[in-house]
Short mmCIF file of C-alpha atoms in Angstrom, two decimals:
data_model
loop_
_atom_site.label_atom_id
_atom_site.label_comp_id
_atom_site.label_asym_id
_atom_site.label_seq_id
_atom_site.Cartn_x
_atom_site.Cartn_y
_atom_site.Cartn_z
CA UNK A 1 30.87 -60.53 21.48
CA UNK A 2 28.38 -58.46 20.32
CA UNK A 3 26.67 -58.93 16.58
CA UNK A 4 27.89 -55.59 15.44
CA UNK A 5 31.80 -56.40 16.36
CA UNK A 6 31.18 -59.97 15.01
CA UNK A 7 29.81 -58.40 11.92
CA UNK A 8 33.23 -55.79 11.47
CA UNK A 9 35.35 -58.99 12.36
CA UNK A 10 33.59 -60.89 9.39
CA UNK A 11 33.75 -57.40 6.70
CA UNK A 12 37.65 -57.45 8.41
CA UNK A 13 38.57 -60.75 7.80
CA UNK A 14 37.22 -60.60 4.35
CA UNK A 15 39.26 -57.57 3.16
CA UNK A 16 42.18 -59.34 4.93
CA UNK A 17 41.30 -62.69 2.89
CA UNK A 18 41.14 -64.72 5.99
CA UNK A 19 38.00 -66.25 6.55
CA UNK A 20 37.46 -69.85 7.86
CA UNK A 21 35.01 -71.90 5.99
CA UNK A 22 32.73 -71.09 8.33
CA UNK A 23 32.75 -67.20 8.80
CA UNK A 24 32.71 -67.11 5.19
CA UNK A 25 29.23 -68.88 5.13
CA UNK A 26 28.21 -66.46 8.09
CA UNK A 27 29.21 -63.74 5.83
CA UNK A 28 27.46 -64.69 2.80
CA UNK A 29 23.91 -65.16 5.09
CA UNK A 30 24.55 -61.43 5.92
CA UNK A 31 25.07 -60.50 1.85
CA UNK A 32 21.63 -62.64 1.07
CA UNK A 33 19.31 -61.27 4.00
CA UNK A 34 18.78 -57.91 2.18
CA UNK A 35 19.85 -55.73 -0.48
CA UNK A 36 21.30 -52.78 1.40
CA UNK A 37 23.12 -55.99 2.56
CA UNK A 38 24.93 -56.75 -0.34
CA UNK A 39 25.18 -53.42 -1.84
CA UNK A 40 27.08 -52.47 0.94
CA UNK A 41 29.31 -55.46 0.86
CA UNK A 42 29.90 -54.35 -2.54
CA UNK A 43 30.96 -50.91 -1.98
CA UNK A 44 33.61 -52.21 0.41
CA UNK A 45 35.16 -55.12 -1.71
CA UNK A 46 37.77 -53.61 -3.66
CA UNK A 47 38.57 -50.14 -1.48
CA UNK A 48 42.47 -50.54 0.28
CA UNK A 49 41.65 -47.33 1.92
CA UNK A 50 38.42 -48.45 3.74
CA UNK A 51 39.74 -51.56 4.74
CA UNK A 52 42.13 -49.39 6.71
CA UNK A 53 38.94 -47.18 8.18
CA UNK A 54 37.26 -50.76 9.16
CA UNK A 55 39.71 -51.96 10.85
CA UNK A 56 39.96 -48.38 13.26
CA UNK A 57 36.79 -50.28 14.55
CA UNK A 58 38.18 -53.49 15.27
CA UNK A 59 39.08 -52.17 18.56
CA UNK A 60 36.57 -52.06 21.17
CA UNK A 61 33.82 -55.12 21.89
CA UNK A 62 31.21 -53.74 23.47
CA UNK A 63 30.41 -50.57 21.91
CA UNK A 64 26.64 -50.47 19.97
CA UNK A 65 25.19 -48.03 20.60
CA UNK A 66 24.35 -45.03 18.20
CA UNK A 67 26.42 -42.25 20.60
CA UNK A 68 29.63 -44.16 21.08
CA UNK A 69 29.46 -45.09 17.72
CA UNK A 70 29.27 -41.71 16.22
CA UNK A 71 31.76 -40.75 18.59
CA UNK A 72 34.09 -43.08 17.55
CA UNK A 73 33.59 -42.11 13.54
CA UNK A 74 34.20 -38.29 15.10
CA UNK A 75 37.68 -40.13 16.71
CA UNK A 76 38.69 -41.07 13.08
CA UNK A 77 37.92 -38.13 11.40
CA UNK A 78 39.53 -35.64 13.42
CA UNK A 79 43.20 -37.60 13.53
CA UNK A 80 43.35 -38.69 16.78
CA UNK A 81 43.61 -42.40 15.27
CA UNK A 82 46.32 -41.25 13.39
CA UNK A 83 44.70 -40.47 10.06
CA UNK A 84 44.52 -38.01 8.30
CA UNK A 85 41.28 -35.71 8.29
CA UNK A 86 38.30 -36.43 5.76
CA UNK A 87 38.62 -32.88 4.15
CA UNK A 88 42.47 -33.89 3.57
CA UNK A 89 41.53 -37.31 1.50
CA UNK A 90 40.91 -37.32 -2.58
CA UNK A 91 37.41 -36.69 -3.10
CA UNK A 92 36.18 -40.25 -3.76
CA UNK A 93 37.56 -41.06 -0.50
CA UNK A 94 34.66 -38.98 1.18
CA UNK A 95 32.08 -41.13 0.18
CA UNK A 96 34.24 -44.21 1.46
CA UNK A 97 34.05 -42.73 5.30
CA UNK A 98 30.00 -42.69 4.46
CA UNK A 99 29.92 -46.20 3.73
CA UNK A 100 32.21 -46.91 6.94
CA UNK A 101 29.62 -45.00 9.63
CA UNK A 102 27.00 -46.58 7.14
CA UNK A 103 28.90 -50.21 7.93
CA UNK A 104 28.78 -49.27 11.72
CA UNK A 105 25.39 -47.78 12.11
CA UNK A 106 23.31 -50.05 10.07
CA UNK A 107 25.37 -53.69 11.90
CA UNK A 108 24.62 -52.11 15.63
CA UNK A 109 20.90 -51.99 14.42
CA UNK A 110 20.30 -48.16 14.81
CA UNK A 111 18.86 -48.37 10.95
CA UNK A 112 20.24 -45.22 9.47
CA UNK A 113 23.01 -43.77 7.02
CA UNK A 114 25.16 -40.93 8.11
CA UNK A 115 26.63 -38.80 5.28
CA UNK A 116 29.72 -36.43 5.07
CA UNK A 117 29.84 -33.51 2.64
CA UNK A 118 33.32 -32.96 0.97
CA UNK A 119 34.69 -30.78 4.23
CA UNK A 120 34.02 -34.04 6.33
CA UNK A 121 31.58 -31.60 8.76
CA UNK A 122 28.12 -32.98 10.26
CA UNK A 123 26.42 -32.72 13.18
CA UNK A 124 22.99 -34.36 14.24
CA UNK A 125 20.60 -30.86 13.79
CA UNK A 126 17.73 -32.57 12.12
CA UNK A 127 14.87 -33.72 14.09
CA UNK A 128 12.75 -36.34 13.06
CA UNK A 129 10.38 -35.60 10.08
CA UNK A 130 7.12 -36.99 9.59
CA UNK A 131 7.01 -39.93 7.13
CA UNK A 132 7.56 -39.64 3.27
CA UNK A 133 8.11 -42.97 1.93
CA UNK A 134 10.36 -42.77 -1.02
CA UNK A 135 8.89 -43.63 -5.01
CA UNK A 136 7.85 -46.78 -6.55
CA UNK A 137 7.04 -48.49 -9.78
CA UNK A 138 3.84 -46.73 -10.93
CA UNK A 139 2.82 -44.96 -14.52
CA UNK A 140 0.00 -43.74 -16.28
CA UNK A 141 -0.72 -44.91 -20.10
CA UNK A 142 -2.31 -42.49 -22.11
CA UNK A 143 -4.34 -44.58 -25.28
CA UNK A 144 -4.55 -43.48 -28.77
CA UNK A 145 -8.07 -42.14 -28.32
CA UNK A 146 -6.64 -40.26 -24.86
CA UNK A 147 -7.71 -42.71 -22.46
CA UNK A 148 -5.24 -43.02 -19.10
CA UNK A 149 -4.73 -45.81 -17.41
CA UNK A 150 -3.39 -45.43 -14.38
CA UNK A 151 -0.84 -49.01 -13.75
CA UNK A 152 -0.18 -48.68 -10.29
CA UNK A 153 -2.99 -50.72 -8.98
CA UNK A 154 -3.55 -53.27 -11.69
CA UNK A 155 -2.44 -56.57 -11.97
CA UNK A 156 -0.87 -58.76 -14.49
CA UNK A 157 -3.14 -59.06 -18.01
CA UNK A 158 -4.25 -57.47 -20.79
CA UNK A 159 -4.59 -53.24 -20.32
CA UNK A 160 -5.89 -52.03 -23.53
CA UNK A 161 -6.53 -53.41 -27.10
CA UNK A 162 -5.51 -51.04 -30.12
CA UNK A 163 -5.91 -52.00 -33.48
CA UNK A 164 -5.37 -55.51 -32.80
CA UNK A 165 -2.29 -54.51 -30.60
CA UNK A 166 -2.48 -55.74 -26.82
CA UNK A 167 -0.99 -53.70 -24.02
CA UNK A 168 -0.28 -56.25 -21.61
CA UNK A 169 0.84 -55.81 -18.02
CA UNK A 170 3.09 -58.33 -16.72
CA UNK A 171 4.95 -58.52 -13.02
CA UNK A 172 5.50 -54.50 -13.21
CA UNK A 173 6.34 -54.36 -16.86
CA UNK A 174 4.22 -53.34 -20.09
CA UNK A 175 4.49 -55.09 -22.92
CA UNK A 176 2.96 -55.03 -26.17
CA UNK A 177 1.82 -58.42 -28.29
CA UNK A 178 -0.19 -58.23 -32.20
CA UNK A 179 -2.36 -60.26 -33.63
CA UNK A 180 -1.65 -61.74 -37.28
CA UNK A 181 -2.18 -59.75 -39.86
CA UNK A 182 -3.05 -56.56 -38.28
CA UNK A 183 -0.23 -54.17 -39.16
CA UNK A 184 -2.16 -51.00 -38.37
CA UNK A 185 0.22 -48.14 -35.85
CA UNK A 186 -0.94 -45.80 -33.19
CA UNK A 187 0.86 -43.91 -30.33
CA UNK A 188 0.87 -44.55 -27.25
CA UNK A 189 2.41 -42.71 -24.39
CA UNK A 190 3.77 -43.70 -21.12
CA UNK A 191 4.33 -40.93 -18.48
CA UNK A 192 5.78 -41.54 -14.53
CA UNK A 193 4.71 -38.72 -12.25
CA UNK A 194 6.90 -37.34 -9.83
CA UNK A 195 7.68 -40.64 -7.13
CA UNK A 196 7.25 -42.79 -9.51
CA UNK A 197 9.37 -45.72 -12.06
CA UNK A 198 8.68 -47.90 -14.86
CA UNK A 199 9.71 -50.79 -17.26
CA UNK A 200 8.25 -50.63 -20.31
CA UNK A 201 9.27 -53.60 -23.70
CA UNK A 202 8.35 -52.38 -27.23
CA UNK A 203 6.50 -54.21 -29.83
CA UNK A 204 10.57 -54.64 -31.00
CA UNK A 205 11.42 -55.94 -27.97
CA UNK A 206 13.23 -52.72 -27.30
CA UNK A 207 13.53 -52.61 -23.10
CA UNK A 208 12.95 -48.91 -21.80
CA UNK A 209 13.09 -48.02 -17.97
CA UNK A 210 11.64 -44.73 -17.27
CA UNK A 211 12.59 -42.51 -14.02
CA UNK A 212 10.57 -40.31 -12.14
CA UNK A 213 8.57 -37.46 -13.78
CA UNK A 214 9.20 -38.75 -17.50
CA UNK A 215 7.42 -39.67 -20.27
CA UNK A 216 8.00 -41.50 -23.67
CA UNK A 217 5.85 -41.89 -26.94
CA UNK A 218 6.06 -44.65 -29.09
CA UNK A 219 4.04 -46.21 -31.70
CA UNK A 220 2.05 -49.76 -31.04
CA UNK A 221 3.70 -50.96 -34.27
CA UNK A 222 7.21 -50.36 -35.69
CA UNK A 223 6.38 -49.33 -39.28
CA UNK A 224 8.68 -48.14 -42.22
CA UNK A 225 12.21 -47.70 -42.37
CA UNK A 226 12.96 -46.94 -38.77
CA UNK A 227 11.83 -46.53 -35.81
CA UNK A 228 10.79 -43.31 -34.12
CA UNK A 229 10.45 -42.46 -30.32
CA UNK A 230 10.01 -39.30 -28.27
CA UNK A 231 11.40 -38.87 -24.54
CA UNK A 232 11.13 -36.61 -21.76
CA UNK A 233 13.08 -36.65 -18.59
CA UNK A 234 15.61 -39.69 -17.71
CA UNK A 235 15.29 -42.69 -19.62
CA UNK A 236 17.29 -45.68 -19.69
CA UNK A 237 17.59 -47.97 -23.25
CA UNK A 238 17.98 -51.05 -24.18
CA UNK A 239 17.23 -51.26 -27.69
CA UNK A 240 16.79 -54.80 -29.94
CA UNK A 241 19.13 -54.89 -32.78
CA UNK A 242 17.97 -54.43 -36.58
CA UNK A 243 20.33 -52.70 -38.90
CA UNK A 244 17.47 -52.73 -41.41
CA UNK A 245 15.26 -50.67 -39.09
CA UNK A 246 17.89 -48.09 -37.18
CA UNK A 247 16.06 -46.44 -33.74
CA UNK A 248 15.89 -42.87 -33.58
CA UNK A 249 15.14 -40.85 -29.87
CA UNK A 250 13.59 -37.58 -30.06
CA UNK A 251 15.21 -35.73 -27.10
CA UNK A 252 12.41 -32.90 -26.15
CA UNK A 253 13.06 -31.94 -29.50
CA UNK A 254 16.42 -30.68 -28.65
CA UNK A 255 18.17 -33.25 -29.87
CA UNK A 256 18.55 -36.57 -31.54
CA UNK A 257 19.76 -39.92 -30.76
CA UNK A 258 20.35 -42.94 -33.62
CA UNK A 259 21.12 -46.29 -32.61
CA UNK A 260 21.45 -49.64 -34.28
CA UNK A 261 21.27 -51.85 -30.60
CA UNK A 262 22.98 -50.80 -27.92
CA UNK A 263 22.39 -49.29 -23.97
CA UNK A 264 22.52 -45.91 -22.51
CA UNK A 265 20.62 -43.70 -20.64
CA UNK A 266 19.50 -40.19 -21.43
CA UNK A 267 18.71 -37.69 -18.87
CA UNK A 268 17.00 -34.76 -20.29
CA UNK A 269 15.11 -33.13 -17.24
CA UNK A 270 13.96 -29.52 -17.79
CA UNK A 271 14.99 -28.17 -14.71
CA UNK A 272 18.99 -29.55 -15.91
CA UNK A 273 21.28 -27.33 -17.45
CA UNK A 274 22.51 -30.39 -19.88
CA UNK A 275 20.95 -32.73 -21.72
CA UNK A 276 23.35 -35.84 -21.19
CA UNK A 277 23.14 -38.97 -23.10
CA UNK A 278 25.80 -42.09 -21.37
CA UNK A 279 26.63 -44.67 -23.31
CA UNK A 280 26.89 -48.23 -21.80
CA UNK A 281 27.30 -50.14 -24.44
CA UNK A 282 27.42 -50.37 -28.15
CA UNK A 283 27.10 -47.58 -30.41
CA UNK A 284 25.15 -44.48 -30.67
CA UNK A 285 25.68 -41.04 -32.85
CA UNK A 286 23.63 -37.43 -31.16
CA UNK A 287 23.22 -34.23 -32.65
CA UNK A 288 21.77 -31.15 -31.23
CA UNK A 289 18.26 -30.38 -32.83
CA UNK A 290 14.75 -31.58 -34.13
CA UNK A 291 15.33 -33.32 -37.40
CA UNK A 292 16.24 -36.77 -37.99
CA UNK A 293 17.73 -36.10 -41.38
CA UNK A 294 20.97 -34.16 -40.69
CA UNK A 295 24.12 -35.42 -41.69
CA UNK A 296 25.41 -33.94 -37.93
CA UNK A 297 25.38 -36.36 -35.82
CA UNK A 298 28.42 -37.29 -33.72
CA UNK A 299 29.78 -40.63 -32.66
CA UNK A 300 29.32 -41.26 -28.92
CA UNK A 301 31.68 -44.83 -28.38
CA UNK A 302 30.93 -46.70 -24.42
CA UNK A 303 32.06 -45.15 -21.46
CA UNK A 304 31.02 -41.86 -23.23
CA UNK A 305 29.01 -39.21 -22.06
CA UNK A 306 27.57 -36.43 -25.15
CA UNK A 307 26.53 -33.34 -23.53
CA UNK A 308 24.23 -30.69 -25.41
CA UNK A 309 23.05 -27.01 -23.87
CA UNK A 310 19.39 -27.03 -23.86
CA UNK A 311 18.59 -24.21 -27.17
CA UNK A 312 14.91 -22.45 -27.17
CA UNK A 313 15.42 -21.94 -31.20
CA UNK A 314 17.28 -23.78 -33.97
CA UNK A 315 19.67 -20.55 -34.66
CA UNK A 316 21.57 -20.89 -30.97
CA UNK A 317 21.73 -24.54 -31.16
CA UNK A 318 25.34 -25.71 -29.50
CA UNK A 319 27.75 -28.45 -30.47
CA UNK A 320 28.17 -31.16 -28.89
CA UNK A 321 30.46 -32.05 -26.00
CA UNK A 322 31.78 -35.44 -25.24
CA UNK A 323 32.63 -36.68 -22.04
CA UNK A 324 35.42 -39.51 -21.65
CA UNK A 325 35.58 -41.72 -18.94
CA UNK A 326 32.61 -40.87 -17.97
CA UNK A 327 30.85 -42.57 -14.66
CA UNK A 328 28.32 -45.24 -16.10
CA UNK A 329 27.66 -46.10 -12.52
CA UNK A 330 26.69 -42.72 -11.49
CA UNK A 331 24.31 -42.07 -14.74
CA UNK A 332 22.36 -45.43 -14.45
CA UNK A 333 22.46 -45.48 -10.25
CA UNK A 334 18.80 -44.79 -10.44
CA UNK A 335 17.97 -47.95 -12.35
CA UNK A 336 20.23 -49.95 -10.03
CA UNK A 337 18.08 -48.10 -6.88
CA UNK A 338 20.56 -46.37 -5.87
CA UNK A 339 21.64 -42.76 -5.25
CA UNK A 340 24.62 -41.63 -6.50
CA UNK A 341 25.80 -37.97 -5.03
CA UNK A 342 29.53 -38.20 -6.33
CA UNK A 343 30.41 -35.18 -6.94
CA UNK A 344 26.88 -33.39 -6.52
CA UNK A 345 26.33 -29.68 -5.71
CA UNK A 346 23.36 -29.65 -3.26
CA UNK A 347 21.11 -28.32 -5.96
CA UNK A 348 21.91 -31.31 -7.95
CA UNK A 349 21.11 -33.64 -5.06
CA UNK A 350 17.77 -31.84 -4.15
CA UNK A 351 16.40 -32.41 -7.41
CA UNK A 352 16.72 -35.95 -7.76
CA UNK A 353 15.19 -35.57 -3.66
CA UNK A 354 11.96 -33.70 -5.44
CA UNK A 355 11.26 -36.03 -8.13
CA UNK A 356 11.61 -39.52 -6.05
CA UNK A 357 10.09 -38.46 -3.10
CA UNK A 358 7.17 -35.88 -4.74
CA UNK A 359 7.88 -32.91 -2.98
CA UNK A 360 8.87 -29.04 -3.50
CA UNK A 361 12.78 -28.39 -2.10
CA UNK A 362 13.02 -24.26 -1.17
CA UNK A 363 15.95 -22.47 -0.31
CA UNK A 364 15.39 -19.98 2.70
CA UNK A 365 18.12 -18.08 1.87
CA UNK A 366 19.64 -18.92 -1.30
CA UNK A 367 21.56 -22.02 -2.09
CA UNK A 368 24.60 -23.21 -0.02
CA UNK A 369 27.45 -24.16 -2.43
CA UNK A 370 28.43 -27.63 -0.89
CA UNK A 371 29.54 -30.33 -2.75
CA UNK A 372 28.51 -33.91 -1.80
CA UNK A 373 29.65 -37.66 -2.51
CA UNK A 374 28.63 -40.70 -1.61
CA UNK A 375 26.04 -43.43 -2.71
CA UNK A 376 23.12 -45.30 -0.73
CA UNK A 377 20.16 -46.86 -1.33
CA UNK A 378 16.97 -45.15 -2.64
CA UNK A 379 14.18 -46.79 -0.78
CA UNK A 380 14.67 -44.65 2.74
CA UNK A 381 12.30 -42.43 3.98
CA UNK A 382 12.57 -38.67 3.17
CA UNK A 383 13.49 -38.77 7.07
CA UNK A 384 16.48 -41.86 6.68
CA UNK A 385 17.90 -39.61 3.66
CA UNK A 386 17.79 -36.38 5.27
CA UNK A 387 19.57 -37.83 8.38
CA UNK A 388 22.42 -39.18 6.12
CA UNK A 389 22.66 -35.34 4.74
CA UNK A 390 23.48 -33.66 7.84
CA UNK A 391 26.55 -31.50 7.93
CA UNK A 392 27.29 -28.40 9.33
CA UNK A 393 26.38 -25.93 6.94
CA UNK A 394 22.76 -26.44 6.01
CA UNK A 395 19.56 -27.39 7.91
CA UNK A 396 16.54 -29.27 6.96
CA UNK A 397 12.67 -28.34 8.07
CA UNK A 398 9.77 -30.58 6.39
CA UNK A 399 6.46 -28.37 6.17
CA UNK A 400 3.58 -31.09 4.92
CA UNK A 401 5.35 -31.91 1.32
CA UNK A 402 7.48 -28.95 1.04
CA UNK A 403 11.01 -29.18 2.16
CA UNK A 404 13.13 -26.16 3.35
CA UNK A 405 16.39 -26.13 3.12
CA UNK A 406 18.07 -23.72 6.17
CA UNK A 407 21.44 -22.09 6.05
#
């Protein structure tokens, strides 16, 4: 028996719940050996629907290799299995046949992801690209006095001393430790380029991940009544409790976030039409605007998403728009190192592509309205993603840094 129909007979028995003792510790090596491992496991656990799809692979033994295999995910979309078509299923069950040719594909060792859009159409027209690795943790700090310091390279210790503030670097993360008695605040600023994350603690012990081409300012030392920080791009909170000091975000001065201690994430990219700010966990109020002071702000509860249109003056500011039910696991993917593509027009899905792998997406001839869906891991090459993007109506061509996209 081959390892990838021993590896389908161990996902198989585990949907059916009828593992020995023995497969089940065979199954749990596979889960620990990587992380596209178990986040792949994970993605099948609880789906009825894809244990279904597994199991259309159950049949043959000695088929794995990368042509039979696609053939046989062809087989299953098309009906002759006896299933319906892809473009026929509810749209979250389009990214569940992605995770099925991912199962197959990745167990027979071919290394890849293949990728449907909504239609359930693909074909294999991209050619292999020259390497772009994807984005890592990396930042620069910009000091007080406007000194950058670029943290990709450096290892764990003290950065930069500020008014008796440290700036330490520890295992990826920046952190900030005083001295006693020294009380003095200056601001800081932490900025990831394009291909690029970061974890960065306050001096409050506030945790803040920042995602590609973003930026934050913050002062060394919480003074006063509250405190006061200032965001760019996609940022992800987790901010220390003190109901005597409330935290305030300053959304590209288009809008404002207050927050006693809870999590969410903001994304706030200029190139997005919306500024959306997801709420994981406790409590947070946003209003459209500038000023902290405004009596305005709205009550975002978890699972909510607020949504405010981007305003170049004060006079054309719009209300804002909450979101129920919105999906936490789509907003926060990136932190998790993931991509998340559920529902995702192509434009939407290109610029997430520019900003984690550093490169400029153009349309030859406009942009092809196709909807995607789907999540997979984040640290392919530009090459790995772009093969688990192929469908039929849109074409890839990689010039240096610069990607084309082809009707």
């Amino acid at each position: 028996m081959t390892h990838n129909q021993h590896l389908i007979d161990l996902l198989t028995g585990h949907l059916r719940g009828d593992l020995s003792a023995t497969q089940q510790e065979q199954l749990n090596l596979w889960i620990s050996q990587s992380d596209r491992n178990r986040l792949l496991f994970e993605s099948i656990n609880d789906e009825e629907q894809l244990k279904e799809m597994v199991l259309l692979y159950h049949q043959e033994e000695s088929e794995n290799n990368e042509a039979i295999i696609l053939q046989k995910i062809r087989q299953g979309m098309g009906g002759s299995t006896g299933m319906a078509p892809v473009k026929e299923l509810p749209v979250r069950s389009s990214w569940t046949w992605g995770w099925v040719a991912a199962l197959v594909i990745v167990s027979a060792g071919v290394g890849g992801y293949f990728f449907l859009n909504k239609n359930g159409k693909q074909e294999t027209a991209i050619t292999e690209q020259q390497e772009i690795l994807p984005g890592k943790d990396g930042a620069i700090l910009t000091l007080a006095d406007g000194t950058q310091v670029v943290l990709d390279s450096l290892g764990n210790g003290v950065v930069a001393t500020q008014n008796g503030t440290q700036a330490v670097l520890n295992n990826g993360a920046l952190a900030y430790s005083q001295e006693a008695g020294k009380t003095a605040s200056v601001f800081n600023q932490l900025s990831t380029p394009k291909g690029r994350q970061f974890k960065l603690v306050l001096p409050d012990g506030t945790k803040v991940w920042l995602n590609a081409a973003s930026s934050l300012r913050y002062p060394t030392v919480f003074n006063g009544n509250n405190r006061q920080v200032e965001v760019t791009g996609e940022v992800f909170f987790e901010v220390a409790q003190n109901h005597r000091q409330p935290f305030y975000v300053n959304v590209n001065n288009q809008a404002q976030i207050r927050v006693l201690g809870t999590q969410f994430n903001v994304n706030a990219y200029s190139n997005e039409t919306i500024i959306k700010t997801t709420l994981v966990d406790g409590g947070i109020q946003v209003r459209p605007g500038a000023d902290f002071d405004s009596s305005s702000f709205v009550t975002v509860k978890p699972g909510q998403q607020a949504e405010i249109k981007p305003a170049g003056n004060k006079t054309s500011l719009q209300p804002v728009r909450i979101i129920n039910n919105a999906n936490i696991d789509k907003a926060i993917a990136w932190k998790n190192g993931l991509f998340n593509f559920e529902d995702a027009t192509l434009e939407e899905v290109m610029r997430q592509v520019e900003r984690w792998y550093d490169i400029e997406v153009v349309y030859e001839q406009g942009i092809p309205n196709i909807e995607f869906g789907g999540r997979m891991s984040n640290d392919m090459s530009l090459s790995g993603l772009l093969k688990s993007l192929i469908e039929s109506e849109v074409h890839f061509r990689v010039e240096g840094r610069k990607l084309i996209v082809m009707p």
